[in-house]
XYZ file of C-alpha atoms in Angstrom:
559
model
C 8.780 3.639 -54.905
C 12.030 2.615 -56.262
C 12.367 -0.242 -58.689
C 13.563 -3.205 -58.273
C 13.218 -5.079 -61.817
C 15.425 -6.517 -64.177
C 14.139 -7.510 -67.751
C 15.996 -10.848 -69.644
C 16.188 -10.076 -73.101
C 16.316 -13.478 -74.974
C 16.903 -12.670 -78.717
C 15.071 -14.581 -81.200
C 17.357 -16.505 -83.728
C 16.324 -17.113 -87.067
C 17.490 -20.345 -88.580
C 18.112 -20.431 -92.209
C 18.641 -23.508 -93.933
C 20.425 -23.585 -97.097
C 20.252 -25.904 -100.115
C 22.592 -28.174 -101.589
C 24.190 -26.375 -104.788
C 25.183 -28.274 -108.212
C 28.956 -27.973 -108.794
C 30.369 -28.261 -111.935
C 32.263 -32.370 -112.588
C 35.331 -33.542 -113.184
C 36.714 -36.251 -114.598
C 37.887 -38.170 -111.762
C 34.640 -37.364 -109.373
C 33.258 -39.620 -106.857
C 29.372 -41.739 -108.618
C 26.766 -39.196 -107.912
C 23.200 -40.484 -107.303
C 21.007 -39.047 -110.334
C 17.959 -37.467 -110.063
C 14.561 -39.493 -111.284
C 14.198 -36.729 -114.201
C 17.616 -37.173 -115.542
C 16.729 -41.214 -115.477
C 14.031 -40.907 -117.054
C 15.571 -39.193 -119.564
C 18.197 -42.041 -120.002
C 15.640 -44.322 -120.494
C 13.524 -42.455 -123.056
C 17.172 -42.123 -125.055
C 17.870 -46.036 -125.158
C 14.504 -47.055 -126.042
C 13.601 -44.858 -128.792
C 15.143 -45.179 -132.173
C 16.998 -42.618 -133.203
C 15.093 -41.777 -136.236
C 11.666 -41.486 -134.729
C 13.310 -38.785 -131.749
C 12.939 -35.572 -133.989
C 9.539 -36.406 -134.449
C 8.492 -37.051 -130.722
C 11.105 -34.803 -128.628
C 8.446 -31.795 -128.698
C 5.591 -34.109 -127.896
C 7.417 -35.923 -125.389
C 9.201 -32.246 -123.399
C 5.965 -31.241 -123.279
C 4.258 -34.392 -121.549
C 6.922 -34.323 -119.255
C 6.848 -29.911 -118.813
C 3.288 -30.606 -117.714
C 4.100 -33.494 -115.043
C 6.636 -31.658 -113.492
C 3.891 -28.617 -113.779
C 1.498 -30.984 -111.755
C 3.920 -31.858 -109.071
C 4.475 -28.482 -108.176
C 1.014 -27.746 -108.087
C 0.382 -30.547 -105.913
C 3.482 -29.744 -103.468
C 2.140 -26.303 -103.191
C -1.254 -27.460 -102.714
C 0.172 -29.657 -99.767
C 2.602 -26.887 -98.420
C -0.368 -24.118 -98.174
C -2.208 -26.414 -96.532
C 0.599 -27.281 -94.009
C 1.382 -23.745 -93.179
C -2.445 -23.381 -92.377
C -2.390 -26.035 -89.899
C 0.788 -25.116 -88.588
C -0.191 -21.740 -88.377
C -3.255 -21.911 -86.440
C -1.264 -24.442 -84.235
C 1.923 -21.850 -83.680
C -0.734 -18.541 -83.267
C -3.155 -20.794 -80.611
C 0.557 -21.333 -78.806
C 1.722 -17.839 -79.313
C -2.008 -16.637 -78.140
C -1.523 -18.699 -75.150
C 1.438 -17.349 -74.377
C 0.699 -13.721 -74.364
C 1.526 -11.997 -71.359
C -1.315 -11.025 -69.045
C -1.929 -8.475 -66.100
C -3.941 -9.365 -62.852
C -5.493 -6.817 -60.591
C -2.981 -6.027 -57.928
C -3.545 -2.631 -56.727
C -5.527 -3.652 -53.670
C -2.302 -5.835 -52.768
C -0.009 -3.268 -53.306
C -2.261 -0.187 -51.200
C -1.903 -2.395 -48.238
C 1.939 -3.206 -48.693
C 2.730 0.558 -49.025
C -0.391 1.979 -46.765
C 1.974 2.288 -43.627
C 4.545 4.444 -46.107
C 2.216 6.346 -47.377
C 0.513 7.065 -44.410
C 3.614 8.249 -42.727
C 4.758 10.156 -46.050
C 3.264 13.517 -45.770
C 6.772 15.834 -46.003
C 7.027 15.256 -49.744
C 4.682 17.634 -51.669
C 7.421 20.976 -51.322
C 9.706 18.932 -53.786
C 7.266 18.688 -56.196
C 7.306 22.437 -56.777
C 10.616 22.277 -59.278
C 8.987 19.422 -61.808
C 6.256 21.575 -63.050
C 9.115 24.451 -63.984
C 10.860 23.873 -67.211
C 14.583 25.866 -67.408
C 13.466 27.177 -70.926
C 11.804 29.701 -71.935
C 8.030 28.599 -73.130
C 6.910 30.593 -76.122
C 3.711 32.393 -75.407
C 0.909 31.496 -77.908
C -1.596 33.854 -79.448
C -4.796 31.631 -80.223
C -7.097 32.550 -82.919
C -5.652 35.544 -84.720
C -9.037 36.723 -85.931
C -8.246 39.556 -87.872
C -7.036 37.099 -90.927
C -10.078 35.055 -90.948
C -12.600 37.983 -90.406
C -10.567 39.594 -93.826
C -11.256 36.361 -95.939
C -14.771 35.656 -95.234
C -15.509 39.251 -95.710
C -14.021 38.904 -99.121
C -16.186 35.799 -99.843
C -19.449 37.269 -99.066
C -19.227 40.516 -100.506
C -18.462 38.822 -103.805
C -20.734 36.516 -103.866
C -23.435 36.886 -100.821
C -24.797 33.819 -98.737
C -26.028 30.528 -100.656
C -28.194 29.392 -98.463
C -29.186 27.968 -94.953
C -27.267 25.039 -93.339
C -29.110 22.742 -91.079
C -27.100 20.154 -88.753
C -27.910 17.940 -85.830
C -25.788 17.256 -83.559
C -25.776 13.895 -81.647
C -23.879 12.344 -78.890
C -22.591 13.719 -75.471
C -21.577 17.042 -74.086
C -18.922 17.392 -75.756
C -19.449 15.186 -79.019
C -21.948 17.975 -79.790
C -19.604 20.600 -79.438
C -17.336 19.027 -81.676
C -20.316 18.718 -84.471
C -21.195 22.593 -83.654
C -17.404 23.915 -84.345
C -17.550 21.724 -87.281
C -20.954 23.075 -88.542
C -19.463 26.855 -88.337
C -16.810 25.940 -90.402
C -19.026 24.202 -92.972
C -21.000 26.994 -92.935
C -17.474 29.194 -93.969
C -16.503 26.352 -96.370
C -20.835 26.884 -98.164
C -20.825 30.615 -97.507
C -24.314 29.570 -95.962
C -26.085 30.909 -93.162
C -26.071 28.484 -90.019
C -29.565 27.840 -88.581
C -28.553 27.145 -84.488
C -27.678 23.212 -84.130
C -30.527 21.314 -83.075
C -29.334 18.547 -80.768
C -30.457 14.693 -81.278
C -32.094 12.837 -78.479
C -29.760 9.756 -77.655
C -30.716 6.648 -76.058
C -27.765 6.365 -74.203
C -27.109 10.216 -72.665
C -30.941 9.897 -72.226
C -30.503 14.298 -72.043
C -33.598 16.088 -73.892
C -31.948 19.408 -73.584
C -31.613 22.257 -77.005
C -28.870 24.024 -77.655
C -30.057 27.330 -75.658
C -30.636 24.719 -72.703
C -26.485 24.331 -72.682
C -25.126 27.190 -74.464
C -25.719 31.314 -74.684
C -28.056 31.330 -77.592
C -27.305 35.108 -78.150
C -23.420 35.106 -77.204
C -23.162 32.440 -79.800
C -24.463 34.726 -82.218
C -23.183 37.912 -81.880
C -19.672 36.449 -81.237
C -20.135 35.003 -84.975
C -20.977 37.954 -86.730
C -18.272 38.924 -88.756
C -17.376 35.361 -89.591
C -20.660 33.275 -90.297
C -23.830 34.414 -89.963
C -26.308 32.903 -87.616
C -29.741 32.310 -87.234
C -32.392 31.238 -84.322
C -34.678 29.336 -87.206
C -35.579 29.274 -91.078
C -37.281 32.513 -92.399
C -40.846 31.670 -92.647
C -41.117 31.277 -96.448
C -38.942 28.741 -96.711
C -40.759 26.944 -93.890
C -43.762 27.433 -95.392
C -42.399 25.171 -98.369
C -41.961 22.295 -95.966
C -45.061 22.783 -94.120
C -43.221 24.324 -91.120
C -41.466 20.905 -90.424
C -37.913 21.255 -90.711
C -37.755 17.099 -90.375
C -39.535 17.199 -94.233
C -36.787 18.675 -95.494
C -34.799 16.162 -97.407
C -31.046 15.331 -95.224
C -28.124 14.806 -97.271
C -26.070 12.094 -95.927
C -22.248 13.105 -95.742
C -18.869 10.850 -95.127
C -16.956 10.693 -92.697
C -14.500 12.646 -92.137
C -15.126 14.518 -95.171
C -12.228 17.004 -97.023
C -13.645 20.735 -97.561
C -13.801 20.058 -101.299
C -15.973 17.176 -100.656
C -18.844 20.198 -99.832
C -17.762 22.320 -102.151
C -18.417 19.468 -105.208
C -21.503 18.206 -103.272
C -23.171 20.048 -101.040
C -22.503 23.472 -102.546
C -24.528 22.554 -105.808
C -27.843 21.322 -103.685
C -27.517 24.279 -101.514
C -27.415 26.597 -104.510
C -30.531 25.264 -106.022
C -32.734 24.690 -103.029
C -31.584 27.678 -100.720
C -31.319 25.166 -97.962
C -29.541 21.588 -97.048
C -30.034 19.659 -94.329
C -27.182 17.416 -92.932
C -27.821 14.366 -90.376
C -26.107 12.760 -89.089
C -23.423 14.971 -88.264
C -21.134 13.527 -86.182
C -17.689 13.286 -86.911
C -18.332 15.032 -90.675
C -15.927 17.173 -91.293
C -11.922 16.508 -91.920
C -9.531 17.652 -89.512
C -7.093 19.162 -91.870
C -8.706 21.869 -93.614
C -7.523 25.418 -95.282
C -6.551 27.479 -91.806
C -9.015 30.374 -91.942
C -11.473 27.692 -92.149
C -10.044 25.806 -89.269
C -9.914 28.771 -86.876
C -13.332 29.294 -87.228
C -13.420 26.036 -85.066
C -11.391 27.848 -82.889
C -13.125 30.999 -82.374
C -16.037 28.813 -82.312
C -15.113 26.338 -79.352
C -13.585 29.074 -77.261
C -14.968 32.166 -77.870
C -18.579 31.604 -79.002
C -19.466 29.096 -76.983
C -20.257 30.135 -73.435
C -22.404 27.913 -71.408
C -25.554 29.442 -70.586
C -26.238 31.278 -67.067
C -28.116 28.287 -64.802
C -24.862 26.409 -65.770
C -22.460 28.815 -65.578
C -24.143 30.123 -62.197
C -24.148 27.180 -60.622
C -19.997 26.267 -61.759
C -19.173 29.379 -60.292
C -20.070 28.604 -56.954
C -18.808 25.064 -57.219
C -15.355 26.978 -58.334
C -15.317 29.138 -55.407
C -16.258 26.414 -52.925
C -13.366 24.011 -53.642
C -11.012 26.806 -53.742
C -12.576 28.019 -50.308
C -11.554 24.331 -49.229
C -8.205 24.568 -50.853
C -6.736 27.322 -48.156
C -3.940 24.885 -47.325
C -2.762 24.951 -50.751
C -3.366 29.164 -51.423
C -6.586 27.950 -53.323
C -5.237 25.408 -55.643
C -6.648 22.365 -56.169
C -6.492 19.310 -58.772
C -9.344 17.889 -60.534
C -9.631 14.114 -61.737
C -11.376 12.769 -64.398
C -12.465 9.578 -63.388
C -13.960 7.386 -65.915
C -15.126 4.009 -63.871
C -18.540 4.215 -64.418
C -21.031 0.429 -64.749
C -20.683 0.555 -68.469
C -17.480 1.725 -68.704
C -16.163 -1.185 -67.553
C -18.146 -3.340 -68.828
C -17.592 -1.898 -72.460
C -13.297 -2.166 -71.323
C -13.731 -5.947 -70.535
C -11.541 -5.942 -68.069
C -11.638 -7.689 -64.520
C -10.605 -6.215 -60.988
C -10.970 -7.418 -57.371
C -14.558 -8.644 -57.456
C -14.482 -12.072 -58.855
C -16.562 -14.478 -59.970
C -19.554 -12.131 -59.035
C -17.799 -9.229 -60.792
C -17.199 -11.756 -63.603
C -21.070 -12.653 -63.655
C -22.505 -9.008 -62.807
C -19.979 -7.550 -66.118
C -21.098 -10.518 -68.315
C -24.579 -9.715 -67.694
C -24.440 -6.206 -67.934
C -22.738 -6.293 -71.242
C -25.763 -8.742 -72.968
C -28.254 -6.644 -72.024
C -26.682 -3.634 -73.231
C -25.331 -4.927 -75.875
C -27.217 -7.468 -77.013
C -25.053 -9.953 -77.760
C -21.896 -7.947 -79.174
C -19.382 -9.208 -77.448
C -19.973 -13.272 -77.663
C -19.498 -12.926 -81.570
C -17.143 -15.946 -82.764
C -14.713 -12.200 -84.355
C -14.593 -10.820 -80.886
C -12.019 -12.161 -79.205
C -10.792 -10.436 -75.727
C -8.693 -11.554 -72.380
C -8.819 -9.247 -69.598
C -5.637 -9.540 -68.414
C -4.354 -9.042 -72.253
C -6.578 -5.923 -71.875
C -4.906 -4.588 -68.979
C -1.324 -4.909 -70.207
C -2.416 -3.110 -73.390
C -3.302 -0.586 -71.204
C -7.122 -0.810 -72.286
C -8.274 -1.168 -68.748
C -10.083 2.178 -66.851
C -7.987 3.193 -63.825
C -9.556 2.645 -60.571
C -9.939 5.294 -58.099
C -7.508 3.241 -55.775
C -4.702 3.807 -58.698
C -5.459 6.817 -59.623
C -4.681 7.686 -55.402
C -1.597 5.599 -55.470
C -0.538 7.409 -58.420
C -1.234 10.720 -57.623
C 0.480 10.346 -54.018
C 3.552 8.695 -55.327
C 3.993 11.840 -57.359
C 3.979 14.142 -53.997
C 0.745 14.861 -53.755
C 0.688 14.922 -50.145
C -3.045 14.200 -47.919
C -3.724 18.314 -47.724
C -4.515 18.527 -51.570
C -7.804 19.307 -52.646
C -9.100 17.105 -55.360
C -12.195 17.394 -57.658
C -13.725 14.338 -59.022
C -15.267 14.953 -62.407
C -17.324 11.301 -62.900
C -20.783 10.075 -63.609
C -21.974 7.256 -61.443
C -19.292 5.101 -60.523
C -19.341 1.465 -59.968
C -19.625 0.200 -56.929
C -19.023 3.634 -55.767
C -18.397 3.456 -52.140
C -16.438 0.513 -52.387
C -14.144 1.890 -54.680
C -14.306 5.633 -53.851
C -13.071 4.386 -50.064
C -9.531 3.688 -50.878
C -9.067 7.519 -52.863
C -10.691 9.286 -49.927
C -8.177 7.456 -47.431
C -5.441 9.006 -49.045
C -7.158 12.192 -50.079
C -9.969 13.331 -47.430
C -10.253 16.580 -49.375
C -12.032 14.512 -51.892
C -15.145 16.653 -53.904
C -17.380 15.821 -56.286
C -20.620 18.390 -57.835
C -22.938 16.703 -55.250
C -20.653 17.078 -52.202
C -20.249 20.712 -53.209
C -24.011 22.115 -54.210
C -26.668 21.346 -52.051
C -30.027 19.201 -53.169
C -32.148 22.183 -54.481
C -29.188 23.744 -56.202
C -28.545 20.424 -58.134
C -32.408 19.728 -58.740
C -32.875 21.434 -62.150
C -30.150 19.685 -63.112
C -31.150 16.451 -62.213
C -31.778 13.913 -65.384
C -29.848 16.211 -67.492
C -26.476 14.258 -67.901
C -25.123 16.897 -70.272
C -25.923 19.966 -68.282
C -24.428 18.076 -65.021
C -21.021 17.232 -67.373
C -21.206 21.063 -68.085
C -20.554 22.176 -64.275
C -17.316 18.987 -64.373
C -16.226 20.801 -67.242
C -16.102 24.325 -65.498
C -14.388 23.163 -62.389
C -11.897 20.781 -64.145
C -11.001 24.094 -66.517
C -9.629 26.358 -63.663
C -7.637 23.650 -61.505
C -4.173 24.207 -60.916
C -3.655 20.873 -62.403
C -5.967 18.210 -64.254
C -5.806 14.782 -64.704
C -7.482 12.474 -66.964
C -7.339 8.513 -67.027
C -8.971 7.505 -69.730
C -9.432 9.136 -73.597
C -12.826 10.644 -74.571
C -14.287 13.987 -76.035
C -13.971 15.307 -72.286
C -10.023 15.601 -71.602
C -9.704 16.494 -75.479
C -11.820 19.446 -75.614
C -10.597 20.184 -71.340
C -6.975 19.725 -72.704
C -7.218 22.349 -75.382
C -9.582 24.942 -73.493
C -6.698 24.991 -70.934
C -3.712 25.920 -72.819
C -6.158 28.530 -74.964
C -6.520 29.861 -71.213
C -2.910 29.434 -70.153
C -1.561 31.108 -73.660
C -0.739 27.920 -74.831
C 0.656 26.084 -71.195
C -1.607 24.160 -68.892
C -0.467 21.234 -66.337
C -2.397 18.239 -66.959
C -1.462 14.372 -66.088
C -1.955 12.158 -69.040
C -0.320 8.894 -67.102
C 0.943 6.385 -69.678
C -1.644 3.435 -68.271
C 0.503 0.530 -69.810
C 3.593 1.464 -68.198
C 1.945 1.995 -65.006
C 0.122 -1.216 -64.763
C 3.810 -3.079 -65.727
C 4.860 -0.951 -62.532
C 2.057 -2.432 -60.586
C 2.314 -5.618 -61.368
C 5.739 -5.613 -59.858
C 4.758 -6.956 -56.119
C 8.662 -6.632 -55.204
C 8.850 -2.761 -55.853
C 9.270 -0.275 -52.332
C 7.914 2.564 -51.499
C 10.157 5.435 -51.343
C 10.039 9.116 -52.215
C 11.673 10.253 -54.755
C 12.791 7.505 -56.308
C 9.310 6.325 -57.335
C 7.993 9.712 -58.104
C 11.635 9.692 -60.564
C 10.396 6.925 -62.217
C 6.487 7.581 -63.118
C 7.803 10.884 -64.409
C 9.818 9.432 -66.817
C 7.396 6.555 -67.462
C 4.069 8.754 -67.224
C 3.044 11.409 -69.937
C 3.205 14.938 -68.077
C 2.187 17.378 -70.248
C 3.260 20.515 -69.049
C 1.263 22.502 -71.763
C 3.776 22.788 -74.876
C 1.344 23.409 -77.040
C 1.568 20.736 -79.230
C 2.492 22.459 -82.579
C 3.723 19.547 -84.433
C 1.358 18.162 -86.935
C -0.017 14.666 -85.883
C -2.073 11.699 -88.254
C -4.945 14.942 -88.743
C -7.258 11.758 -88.995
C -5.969 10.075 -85.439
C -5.366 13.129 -83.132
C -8.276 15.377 -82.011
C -7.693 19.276 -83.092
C -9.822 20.490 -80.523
C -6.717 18.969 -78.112
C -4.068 19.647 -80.030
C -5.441 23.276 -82.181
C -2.956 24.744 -83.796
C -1.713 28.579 -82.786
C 0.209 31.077 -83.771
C 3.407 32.862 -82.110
């Protein structure tokens, strides 16, 4: 699709208004008008005597100090309260005139169907974008033998402290973020880690324990060395909380929270009682902490935790079926994220194709599972500001469009990671038009396979996350714990260099909008390469905001 826009630049000009100054007068200078003060001042001269003015002049400069005082008070008074007015009146304007984005992708799939259609020859000259003319440094992750040294240090000097309880809450991956984190508090304590229990949450709705996901005794034994690991409590410390680990007092923790932070607080409970008990634990632990400490995350996320063998069963085959259906692509294939789900768009606020009905249905959907959230007086959202902010989920439609405008030609294989998507055949019609190779988990596994999984969202995200982790190529559209933790797990695999499709969603939905643009190949694929985030797997090395970027994405390796 080439590009036919041009952009109008209008500079905004300040005005600046400058003041009239006081010049110094001569003798043969034009009558000036005088100023009121200087007047009065006249005035008070003539009238009083000259032998009373030493005795008033103080009283008298300071009556008239504090009227001018006054004045200004008053003029400030009434120039704060102008500005207010104005203000509102200028940022309701200025709010008004934000630019928006409408849905057009439905509009723009049948202008360009017949192209695209008819455009199968293109997918060969993809080959030479994924190849970069350097040389890409290879990347050793987790040097273990520096880590292993230091903790061996600590706990022959000193011997474990105690036993570290977490729970971890959330998602999939959410808890495997608070189970990294709870090794390396464990490190930072010198404690022994009791296995993560995992909280039961309203909205994941997934009873599952830790063995139910992960290899209980993997996790283990690939620890030893660097934390020690237990199934439970040793039965005379139970017996001190009547075998109810829940009666054990929790300490509540920051956010975020530096390694020093346990060391002055936690390290001093756990020292007296032989055991602390953290919850919740999401999110509880800095990203920028001392490296040996932060490549027991590492060794933790992609070494120690191995998903257990129902799941990993199970991915296998789902692995070896889509590259069985890959043959006209020598067994590669490309897996999607796709996050359109009911509440994620409902949570995004953001409007497509449907209407008034889709208006209605999202309205109600959001009150009753949110109760109200989003009709607060301080929540204040547009859809079409959302979309050109680039807040809006991709549909599958775009993400089809998208992927086919980049050469991916109607022979590629494509698995679709998702949940539930909304108004799934609807939507899903358009992406399987211009990719019948189109897979999902349930397309793949047959009803029996899939039936221990059933009502376990987690364990079903677990066989996604499998598949997604050995494509040629993965794309996500939309942030999340998912593509963070898939992200990194693929360049640990790929020594540092995986091909993933980040797509920068504002500057694609500008490119939409554009009803005036033509499809042709490769002048359109030219442009969403330069406009869309390809991350070809560079490792990213360079230290980000610790608190904003996602280490489990972005973990830092050695060369």
């Amino acid at each position: 699709m080439a590009i036919n826009t041009s952009m109008k630049n209008k500079p905004y000009n300040a005005v600046s208004s400058e003041g009239d100054g006081n010049s110094p007068s001569s003798p043969p200078s034009p009558r000036r008008q005088t100023s009121g003060f200087s007047q009065c001042r006249r005035r008070l001269r003539s009238k009083v005597p000259l032998q009373y003015f030493p005795k008033y002049s103080l009283a008298a400069g300071i009556f008239f100090r504090r009227n001018i005082q006054y004045l200004l008070l008053l003029f400030f008074l009434y120039f704060s309260g102008l500005m207010m007015c104005v203000g509102r009146f200028s940022n309701f304007l200025l709010h008004s005139r934000e630019p928006i984005a409408i849905y057009k992708s439905h509009l723009l799939l049948e202008k360009f169907w017949h192209d695209i259609e008819t455009d199968n020859s293109t997918a060969l000259e993809l080959s030479s974008v994924w190849q970069l003319k350097r040389r890409m440094k290879v990347h050793k992750p987790c040097p273990v033998p520096t880590v292993r040294r230091h903790l061996s240090s600590v706990e022959v000097s000193s011997g474990p402290t105690g036993y570290l309880i977490v729970e971890a809450n959330g998602g999939l991956n959410q808890q495997r973020s608070a189970i990294c984190n709870a090794v390396a508090v464990a490190g930072i304590l010198n404690a022994v880690l009791v296995i993560p229990s995992f909280d039961y949450n309203s909205v994941w709705k997934d009873p599952s324990e830790f063995r139910d996901i992960y290899d209980e005794d993997h996790f283990i034994a690939t620890l030893e060395g660097y934390v020690k690991v237990v199934k439970e409590l040793p039965n005379e410390l139970l017996s001190r909380y009547d075998h109810n680990i829940t009666n054990i007092p929790h300490l509540r923790v920051e956010a975020w929270a530096p390694a020093k932070h346990y060391l002055g607080k936690v390290y001093p409970v756990l020292q007296e009682q032989g055991v602390v008990r953290i919850a919740p634990f999401a999110n509880r632990l800095a990203m920028d902490v001392p490296s040996h400490i932060q490549l027991l995350r590492c060794i933790t996320n992609y070494r120690a935790l191995r998903f257990s063998s129902p799941i990993s069963t199970l991915a296998q085959k789902l692995q070896n079926r889509m590259i069985e259906r890959s043959s006209m692509t020598g067994g590669k294939y490309v897996s999607v994220h796709l996050r359109f789900e009911e509440d994620m768009v409902a949570f995004s606020c953001c409007l497509y194709d449907g209407g008034d009905a889709e208006k209605f249905e999202m309205d109600s959907f959001r009150e009753k599972g949110w109760k109200g959230k989003f009709k607060k007086k301080d929540f204040d959202f547009v859809a079409g500001r959302n979309r050109i902010d680039g807040k809006c989920p991709l549909t599958p439609l775009e993400v089809g469009m998208m992927l086919r405008a980049m050469g991916f030609d109607n022979n590629t294989s494509i698995y679709l990671a998702s949940g539930k998507l909304y108004k799934a055949e609807q939507n899903l019609a358009p992406l399987l038009k211009m990719f019948p190779l189109l897979y999902t988990k349930e397309s793949l596994a047959t009803s029996d396979e899939l039936a221990p999984f059933q009502g376990y969202s987690s364990r079903l995200a677990a066989l996604d996350y499998t598949v997604c982790l050995f494509s040629e190529v993965f794309v996500t559209t939309q942030g999340g714990n998912f593509p963070h933790f898939l992200m990194g797990h693929r360049r640990f695999l790929y020594n540092g260099h995986a091909k993933t499709i980040k797509p920068d969603k504002r500057m694609f939905v500008s490119l939409l909008e554009n009803m005036t643009i033509r499809y042709s190949f490769p002048s359109t694929a030219s442009f969403l390469f330069v406009n869309i985030l390809v991350l070809l797997g560079t490792a990213m090395l360079r230290v980000l905001d610790l608190h904003a970027a996602s280490i489990f994405d972005n973990l830092l390796m050695t060369g």
